[in-house]
Short mmCIF file of N, CA and C in Angstrom, two decimals:
data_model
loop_
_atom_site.label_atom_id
_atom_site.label_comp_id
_atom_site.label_asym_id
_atom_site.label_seq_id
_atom_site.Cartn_x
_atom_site.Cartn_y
_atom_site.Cartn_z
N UNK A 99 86.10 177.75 16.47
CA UNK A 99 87.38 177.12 16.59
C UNK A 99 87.28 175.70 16.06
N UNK A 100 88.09 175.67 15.52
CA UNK A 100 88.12 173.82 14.20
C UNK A 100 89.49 172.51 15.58
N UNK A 101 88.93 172.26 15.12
CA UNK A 101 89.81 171.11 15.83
C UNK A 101 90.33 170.22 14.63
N UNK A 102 91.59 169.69 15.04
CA UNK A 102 92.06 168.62 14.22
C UNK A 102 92.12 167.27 14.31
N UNK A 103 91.69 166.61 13.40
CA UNK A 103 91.86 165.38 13.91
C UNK A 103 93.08 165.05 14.33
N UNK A 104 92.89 163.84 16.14
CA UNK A 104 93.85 163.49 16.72
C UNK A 104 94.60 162.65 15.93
N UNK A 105 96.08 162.34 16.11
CA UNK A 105 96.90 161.05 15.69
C UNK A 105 96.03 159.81 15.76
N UNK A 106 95.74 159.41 17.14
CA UNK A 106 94.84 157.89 17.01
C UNK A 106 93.70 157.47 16.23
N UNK A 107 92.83 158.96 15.58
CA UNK A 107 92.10 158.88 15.14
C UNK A 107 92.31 158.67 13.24
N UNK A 108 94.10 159.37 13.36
CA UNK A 108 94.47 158.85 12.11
C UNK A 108 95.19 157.85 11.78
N UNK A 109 95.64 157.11 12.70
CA UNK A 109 96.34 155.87 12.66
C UNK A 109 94.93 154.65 12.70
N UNK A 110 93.74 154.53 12.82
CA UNK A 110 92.72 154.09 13.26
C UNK A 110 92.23 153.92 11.52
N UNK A 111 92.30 155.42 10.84
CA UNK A 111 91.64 155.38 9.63
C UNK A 111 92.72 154.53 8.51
N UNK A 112 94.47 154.27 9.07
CA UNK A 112 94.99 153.88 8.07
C UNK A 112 94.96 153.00 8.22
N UNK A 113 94.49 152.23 9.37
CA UNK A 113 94.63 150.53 9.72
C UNK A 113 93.76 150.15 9.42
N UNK A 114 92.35 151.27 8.96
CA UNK A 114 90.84 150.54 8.72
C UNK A 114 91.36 150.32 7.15
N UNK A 115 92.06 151.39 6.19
CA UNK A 115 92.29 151.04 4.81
C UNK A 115 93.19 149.71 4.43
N UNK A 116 94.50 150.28 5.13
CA UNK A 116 95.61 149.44 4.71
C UNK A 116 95.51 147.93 5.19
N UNK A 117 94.96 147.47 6.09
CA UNK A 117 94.65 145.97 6.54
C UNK A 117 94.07 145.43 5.49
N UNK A 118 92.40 145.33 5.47
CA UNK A 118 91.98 144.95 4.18
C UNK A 118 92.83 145.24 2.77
N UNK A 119 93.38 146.09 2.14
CA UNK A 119 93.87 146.16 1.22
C UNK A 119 95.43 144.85 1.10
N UNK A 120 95.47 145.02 2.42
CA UNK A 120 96.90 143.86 2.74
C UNK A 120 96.51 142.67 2.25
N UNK A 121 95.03 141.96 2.88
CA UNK A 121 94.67 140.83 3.09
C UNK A 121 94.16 140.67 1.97
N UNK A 122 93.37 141.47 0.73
CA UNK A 122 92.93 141.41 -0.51
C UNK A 122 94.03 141.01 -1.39
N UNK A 123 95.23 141.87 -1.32
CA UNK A 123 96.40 141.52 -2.15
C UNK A 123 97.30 139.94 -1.87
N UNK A 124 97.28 139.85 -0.03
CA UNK A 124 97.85 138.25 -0.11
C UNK A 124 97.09 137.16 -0.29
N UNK A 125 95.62 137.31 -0.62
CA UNK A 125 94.62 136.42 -0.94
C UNK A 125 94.78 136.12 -2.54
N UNK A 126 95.38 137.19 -3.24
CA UNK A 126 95.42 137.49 -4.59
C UNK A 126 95.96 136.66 -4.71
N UNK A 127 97.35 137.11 -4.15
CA UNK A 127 98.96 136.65 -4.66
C UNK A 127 98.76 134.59 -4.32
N UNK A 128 98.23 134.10 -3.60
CA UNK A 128 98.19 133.19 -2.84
C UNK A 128 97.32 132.42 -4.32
N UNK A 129 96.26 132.89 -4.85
CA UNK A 129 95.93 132.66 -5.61
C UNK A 129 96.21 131.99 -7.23
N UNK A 130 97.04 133.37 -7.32
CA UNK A 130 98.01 132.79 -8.65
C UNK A 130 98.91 132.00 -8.39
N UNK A 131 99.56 132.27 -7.19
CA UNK A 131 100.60 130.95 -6.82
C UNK A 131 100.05 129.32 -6.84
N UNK A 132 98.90 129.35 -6.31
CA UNK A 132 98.10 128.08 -6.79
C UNK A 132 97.61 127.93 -8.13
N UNK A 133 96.89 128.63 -8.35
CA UNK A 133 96.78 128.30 -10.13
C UNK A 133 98.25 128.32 -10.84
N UNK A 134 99.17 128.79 -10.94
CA UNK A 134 100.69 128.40 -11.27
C UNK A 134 100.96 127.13 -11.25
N UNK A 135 100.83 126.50 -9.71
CA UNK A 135 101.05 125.31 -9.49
C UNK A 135 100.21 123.88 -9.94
N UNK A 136 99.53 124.34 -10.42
CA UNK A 136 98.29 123.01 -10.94
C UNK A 136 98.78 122.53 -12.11
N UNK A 137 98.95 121.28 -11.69
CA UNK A 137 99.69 120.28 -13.43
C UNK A 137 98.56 119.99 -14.24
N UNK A 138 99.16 119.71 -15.38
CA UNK A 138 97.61 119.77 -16.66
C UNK A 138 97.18 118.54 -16.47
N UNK A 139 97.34 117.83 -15.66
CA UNK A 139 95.75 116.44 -15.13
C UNK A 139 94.86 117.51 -14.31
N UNK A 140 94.98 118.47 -13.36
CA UNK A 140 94.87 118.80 -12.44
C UNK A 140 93.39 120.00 -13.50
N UNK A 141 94.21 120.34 -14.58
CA UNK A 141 93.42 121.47 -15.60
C UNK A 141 92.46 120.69 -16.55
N UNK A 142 92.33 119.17 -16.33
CA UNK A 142 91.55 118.42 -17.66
C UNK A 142 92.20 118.31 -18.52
N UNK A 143 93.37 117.36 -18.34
CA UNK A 143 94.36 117.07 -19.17
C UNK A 143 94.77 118.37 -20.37
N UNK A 144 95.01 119.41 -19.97
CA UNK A 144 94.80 120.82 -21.25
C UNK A 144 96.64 120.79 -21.80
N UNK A 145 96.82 120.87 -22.55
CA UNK A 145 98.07 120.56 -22.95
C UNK A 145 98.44 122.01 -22.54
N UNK A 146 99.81 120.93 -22.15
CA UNK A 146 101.06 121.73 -21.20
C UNK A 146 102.17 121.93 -22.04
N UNK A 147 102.67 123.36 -22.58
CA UNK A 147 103.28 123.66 -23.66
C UNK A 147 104.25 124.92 -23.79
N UNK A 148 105.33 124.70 -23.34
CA UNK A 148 106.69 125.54 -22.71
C UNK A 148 106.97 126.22 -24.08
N UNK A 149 107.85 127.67 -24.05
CA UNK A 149 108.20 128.31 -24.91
C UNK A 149 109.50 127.76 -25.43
N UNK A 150 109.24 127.54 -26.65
CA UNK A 150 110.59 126.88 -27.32
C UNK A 150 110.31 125.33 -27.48
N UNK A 151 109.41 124.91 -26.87
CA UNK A 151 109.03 123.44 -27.07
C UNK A 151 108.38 123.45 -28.37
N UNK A 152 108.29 122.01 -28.98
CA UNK A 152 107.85 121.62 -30.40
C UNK A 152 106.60 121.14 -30.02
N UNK A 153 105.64 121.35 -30.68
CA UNK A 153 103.96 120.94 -30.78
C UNK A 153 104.27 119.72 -31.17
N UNK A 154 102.60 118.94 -29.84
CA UNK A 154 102.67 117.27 -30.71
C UNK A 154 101.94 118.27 -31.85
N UNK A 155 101.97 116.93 -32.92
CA UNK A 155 101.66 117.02 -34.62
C UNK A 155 99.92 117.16 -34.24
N UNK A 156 99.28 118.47 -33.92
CA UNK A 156 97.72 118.41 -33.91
C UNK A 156 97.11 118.33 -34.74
N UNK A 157 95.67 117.90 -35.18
CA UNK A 157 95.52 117.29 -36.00
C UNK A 157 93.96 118.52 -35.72
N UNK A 158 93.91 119.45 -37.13
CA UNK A 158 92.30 120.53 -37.03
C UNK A 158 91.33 119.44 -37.89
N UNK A 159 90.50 119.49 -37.44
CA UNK A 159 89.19 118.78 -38.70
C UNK A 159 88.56 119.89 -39.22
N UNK A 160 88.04 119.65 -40.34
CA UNK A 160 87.92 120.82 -41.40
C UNK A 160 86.09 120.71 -41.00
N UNK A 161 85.38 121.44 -41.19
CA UNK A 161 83.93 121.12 -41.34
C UNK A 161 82.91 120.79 -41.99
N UNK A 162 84.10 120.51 -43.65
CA UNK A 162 83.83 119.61 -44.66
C UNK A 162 83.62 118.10 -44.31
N UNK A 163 84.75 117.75 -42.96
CA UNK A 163 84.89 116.26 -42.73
C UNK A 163 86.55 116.00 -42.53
N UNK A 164 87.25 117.03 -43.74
CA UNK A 164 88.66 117.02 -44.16
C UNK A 164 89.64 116.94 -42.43
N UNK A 165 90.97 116.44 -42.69
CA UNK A 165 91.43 117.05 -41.62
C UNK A 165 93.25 117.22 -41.55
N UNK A 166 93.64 118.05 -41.34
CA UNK A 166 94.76 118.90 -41.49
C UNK A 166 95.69 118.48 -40.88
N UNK A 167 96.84 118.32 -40.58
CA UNK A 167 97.63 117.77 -39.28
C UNK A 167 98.66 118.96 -39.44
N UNK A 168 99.03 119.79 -38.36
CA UNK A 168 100.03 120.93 -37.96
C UNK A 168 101.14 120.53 -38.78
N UNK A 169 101.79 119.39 -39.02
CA UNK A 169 102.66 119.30 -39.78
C UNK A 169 102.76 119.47 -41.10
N UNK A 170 101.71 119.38 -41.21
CA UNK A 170 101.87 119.34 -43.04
C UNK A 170 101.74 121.14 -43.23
N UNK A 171 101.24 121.75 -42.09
CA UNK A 171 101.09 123.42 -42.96
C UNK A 171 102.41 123.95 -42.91
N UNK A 172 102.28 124.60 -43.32
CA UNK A 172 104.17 124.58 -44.35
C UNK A 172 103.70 126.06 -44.01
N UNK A 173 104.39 126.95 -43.09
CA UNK A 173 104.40 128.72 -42.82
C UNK A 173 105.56 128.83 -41.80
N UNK A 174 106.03 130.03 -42.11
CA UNK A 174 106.84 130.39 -41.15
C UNK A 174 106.21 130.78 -39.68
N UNK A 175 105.36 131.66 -39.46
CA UNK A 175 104.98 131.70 -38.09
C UNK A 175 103.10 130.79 -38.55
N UNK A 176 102.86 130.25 -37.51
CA UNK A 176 101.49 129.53 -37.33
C UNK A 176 100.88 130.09 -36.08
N UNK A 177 99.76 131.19 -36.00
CA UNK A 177 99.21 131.64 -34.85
C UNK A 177 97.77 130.41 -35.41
N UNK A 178 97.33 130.07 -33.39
CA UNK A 178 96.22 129.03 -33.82
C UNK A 178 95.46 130.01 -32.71
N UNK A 179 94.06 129.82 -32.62
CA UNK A 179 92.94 131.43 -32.57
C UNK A 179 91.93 130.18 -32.22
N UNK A 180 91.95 130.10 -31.13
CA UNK A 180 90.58 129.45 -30.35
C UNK A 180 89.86 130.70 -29.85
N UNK A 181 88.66 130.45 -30.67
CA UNK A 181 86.91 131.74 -30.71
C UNK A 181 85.63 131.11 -30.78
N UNK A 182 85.15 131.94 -30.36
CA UNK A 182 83.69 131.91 -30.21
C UNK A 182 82.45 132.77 -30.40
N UNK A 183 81.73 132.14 -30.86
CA UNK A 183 80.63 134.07 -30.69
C UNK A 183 80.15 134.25 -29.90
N UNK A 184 80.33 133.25 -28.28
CA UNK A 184 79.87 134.06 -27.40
C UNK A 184 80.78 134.70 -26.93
N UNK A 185 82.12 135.13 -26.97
CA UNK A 185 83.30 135.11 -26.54
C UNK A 185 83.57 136.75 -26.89
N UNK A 186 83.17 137.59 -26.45
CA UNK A 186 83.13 138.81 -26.45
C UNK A 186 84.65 139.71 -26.87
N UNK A 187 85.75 139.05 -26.47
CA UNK A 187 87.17 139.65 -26.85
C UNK A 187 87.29 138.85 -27.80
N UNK A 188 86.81 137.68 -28.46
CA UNK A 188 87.18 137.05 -29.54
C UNK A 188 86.62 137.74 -30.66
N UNK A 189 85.43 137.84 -30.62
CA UNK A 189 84.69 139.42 -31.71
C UNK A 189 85.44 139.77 -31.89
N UNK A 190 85.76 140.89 -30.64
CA UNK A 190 86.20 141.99 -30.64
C UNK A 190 87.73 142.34 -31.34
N UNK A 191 88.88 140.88 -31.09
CA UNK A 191 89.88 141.01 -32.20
C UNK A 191 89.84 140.05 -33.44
N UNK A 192 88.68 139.65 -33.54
CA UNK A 192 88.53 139.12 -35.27
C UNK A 192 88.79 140.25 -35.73
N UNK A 193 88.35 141.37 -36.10
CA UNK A 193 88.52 142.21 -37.27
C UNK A 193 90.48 142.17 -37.53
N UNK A 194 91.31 142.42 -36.12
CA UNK A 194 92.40 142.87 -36.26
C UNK A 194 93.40 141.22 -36.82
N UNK A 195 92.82 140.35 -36.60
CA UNK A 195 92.72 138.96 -37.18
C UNK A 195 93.01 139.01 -38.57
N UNK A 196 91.95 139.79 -39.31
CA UNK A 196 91.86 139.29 -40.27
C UNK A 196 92.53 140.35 -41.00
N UNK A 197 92.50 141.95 -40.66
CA UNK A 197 93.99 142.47 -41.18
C UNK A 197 95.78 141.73 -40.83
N UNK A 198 95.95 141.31 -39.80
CA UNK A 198 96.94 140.46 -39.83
C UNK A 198 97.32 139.46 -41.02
N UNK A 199 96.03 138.62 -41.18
CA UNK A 199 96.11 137.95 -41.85
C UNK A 199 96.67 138.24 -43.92
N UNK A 200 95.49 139.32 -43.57
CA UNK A 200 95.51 140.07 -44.84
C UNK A 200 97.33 140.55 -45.39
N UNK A 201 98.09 141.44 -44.17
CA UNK A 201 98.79 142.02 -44.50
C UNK A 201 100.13 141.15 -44.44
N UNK A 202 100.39 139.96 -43.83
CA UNK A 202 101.38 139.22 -43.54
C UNK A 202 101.39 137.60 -44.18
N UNK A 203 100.27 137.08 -44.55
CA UNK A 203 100.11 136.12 -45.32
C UNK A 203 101.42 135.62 -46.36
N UNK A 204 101.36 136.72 -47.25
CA UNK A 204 102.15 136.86 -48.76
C UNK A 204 103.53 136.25 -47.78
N UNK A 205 104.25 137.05 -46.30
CA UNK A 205 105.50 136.90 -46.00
C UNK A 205 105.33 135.33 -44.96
N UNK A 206 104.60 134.63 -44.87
CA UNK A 206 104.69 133.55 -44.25
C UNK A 206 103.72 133.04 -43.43
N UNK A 207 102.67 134.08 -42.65
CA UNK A 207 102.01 133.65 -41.90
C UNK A 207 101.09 133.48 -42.16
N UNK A 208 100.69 131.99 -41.16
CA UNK A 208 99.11 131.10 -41.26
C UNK A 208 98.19 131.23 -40.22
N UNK A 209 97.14 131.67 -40.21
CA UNK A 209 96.51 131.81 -39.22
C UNK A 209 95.62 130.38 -39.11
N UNK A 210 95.62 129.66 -38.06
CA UNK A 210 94.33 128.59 -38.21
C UNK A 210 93.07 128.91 -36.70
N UNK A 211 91.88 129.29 -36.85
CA UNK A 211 91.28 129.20 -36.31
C UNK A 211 90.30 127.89 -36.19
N UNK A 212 90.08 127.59 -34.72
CA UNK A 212 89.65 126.63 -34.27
C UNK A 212 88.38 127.33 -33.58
N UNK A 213 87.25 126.69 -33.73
CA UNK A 213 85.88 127.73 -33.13
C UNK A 213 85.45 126.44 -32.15
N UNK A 214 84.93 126.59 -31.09
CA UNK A 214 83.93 126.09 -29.70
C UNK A 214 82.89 126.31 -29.83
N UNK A 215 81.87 126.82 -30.83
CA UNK A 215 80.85 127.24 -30.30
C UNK A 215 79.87 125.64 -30.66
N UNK A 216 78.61 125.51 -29.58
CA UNK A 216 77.80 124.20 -30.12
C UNK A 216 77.65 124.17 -31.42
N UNK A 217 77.37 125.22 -32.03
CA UNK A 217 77.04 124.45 -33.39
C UNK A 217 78.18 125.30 -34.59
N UNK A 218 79.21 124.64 -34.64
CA UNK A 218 81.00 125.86 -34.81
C UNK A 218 80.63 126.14 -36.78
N UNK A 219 80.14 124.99 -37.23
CA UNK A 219 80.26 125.12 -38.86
C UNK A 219 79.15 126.10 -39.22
N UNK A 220 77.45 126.39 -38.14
CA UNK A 220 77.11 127.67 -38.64
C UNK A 220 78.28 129.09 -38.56
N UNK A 221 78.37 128.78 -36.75
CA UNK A 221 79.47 130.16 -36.62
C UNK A 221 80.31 130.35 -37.23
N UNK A 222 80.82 129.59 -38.03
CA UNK A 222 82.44 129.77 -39.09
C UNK A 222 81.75 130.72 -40.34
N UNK A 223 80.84 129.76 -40.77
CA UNK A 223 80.15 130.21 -41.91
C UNK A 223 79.71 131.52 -41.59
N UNK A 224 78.71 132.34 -40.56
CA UNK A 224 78.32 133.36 -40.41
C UNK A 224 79.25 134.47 -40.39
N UNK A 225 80.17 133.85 -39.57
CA UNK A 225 81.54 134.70 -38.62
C UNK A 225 82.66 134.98 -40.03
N UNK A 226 82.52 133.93 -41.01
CA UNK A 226 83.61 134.24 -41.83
C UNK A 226 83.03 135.44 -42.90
N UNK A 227 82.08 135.16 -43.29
CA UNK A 227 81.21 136.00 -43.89
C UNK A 227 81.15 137.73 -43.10
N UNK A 228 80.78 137.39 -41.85
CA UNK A 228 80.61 139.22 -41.17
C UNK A 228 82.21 139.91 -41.25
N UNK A 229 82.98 138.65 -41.62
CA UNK A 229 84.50 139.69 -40.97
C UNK A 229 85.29 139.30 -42.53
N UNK A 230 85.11 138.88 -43.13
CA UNK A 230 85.75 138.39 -44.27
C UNK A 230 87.31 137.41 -44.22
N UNK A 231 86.48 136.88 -43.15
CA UNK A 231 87.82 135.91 -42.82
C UNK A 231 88.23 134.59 -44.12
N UNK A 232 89.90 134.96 -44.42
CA UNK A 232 90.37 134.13 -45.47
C UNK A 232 90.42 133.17 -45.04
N UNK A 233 91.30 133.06 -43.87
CA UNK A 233 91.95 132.11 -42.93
C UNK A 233 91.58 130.72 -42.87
N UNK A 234 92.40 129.37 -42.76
CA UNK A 234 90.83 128.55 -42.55
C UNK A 234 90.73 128.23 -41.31
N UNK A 235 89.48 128.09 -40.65
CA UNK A 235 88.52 127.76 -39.30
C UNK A 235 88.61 126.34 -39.43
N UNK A 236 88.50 125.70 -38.36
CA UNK A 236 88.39 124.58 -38.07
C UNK A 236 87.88 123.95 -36.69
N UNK A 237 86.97 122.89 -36.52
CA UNK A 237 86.12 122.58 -34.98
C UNK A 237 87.28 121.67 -34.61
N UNK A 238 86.79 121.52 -33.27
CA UNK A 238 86.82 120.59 -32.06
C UNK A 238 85.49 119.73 -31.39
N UNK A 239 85.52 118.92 -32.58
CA UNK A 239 84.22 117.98 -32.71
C UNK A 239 84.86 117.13 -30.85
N UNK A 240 85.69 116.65 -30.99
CA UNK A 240 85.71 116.22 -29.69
C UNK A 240 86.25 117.09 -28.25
N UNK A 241 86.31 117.82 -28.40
CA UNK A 241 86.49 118.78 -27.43
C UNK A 241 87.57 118.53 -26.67
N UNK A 242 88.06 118.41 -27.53
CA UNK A 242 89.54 118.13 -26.73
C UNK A 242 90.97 119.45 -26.83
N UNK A 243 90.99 119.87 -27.97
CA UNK A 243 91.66 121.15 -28.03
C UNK A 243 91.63 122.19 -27.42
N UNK A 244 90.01 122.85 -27.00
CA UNK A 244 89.91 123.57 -26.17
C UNK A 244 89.74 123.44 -24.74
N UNK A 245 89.77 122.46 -24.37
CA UNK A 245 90.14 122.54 -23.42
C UNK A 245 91.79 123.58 -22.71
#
């Protein structure tokens, strides 16, 4: 003869799941609500930059020495691509990067990549070479962009 488990014994097993799962999710939520709320002094001065707002005029340095200012590149859309090679999803969409680039160029778009890595003018050089990136790369000798 089988017995069933009692009610208390199943109200016992949903309070052992559903509690923790409660307290995991309002720990979550509590979470992003604070990171939401942190002003960009609060992030290391990281520029704070609303949709539909106009870019200050940034200024890429080339790794020649050269250096570019956002205003002067003349494109209809400007995607800017902060990467790295230690940066494992940054790899991973260079390739689709550089078909973008490839296939939308001719109709307006500029891609400018900006690289972090310590030493960025080997990684440009290596990185442009493994992926055949047209695009031009550019550092953050003072580390201030990526932030």
């Amino acid at each position: 003869m089988t017995s069933e488990p009692t009610t208390p014994s199943k109200k016992r097993l949903l309070i052992s799941v559903l509690v923790p799962v409660v307290l995991i999710l309002a720990a979550a939520w509590g979470a992003l609500l604070l990171l939401r709320a942190r002003t960009p002094a609060e992030t290391g001065g990281a520029l704070d930059v609303k949709v539909g707002a106009v870019l200050p005029d940034l200024e890429f340095h080339h790794p020649d020495g050269s250096r570019v200012a956002l205003s002067k590149i003349r494109a209809k859309v400007i995607l800017v691509n902060f990467w790295a090679t230690w940066c494992e999803a940054c790899m991973e969409e260079m390739p689709s990067l550089v078909k973008l680039y490839d296939t939308y160029t001719d109709k307006g778009l500029e891609i400018i990549g900006v690289n972090l890595d310590d030493d960025p003018i080997r990684a440009i050089l290596t990185t442009s070479r493994e992926f055949g990136i047209q695009y031009g790369n550019f550092i953050d000798p003072d580390g201030k962009m990526g932030n």
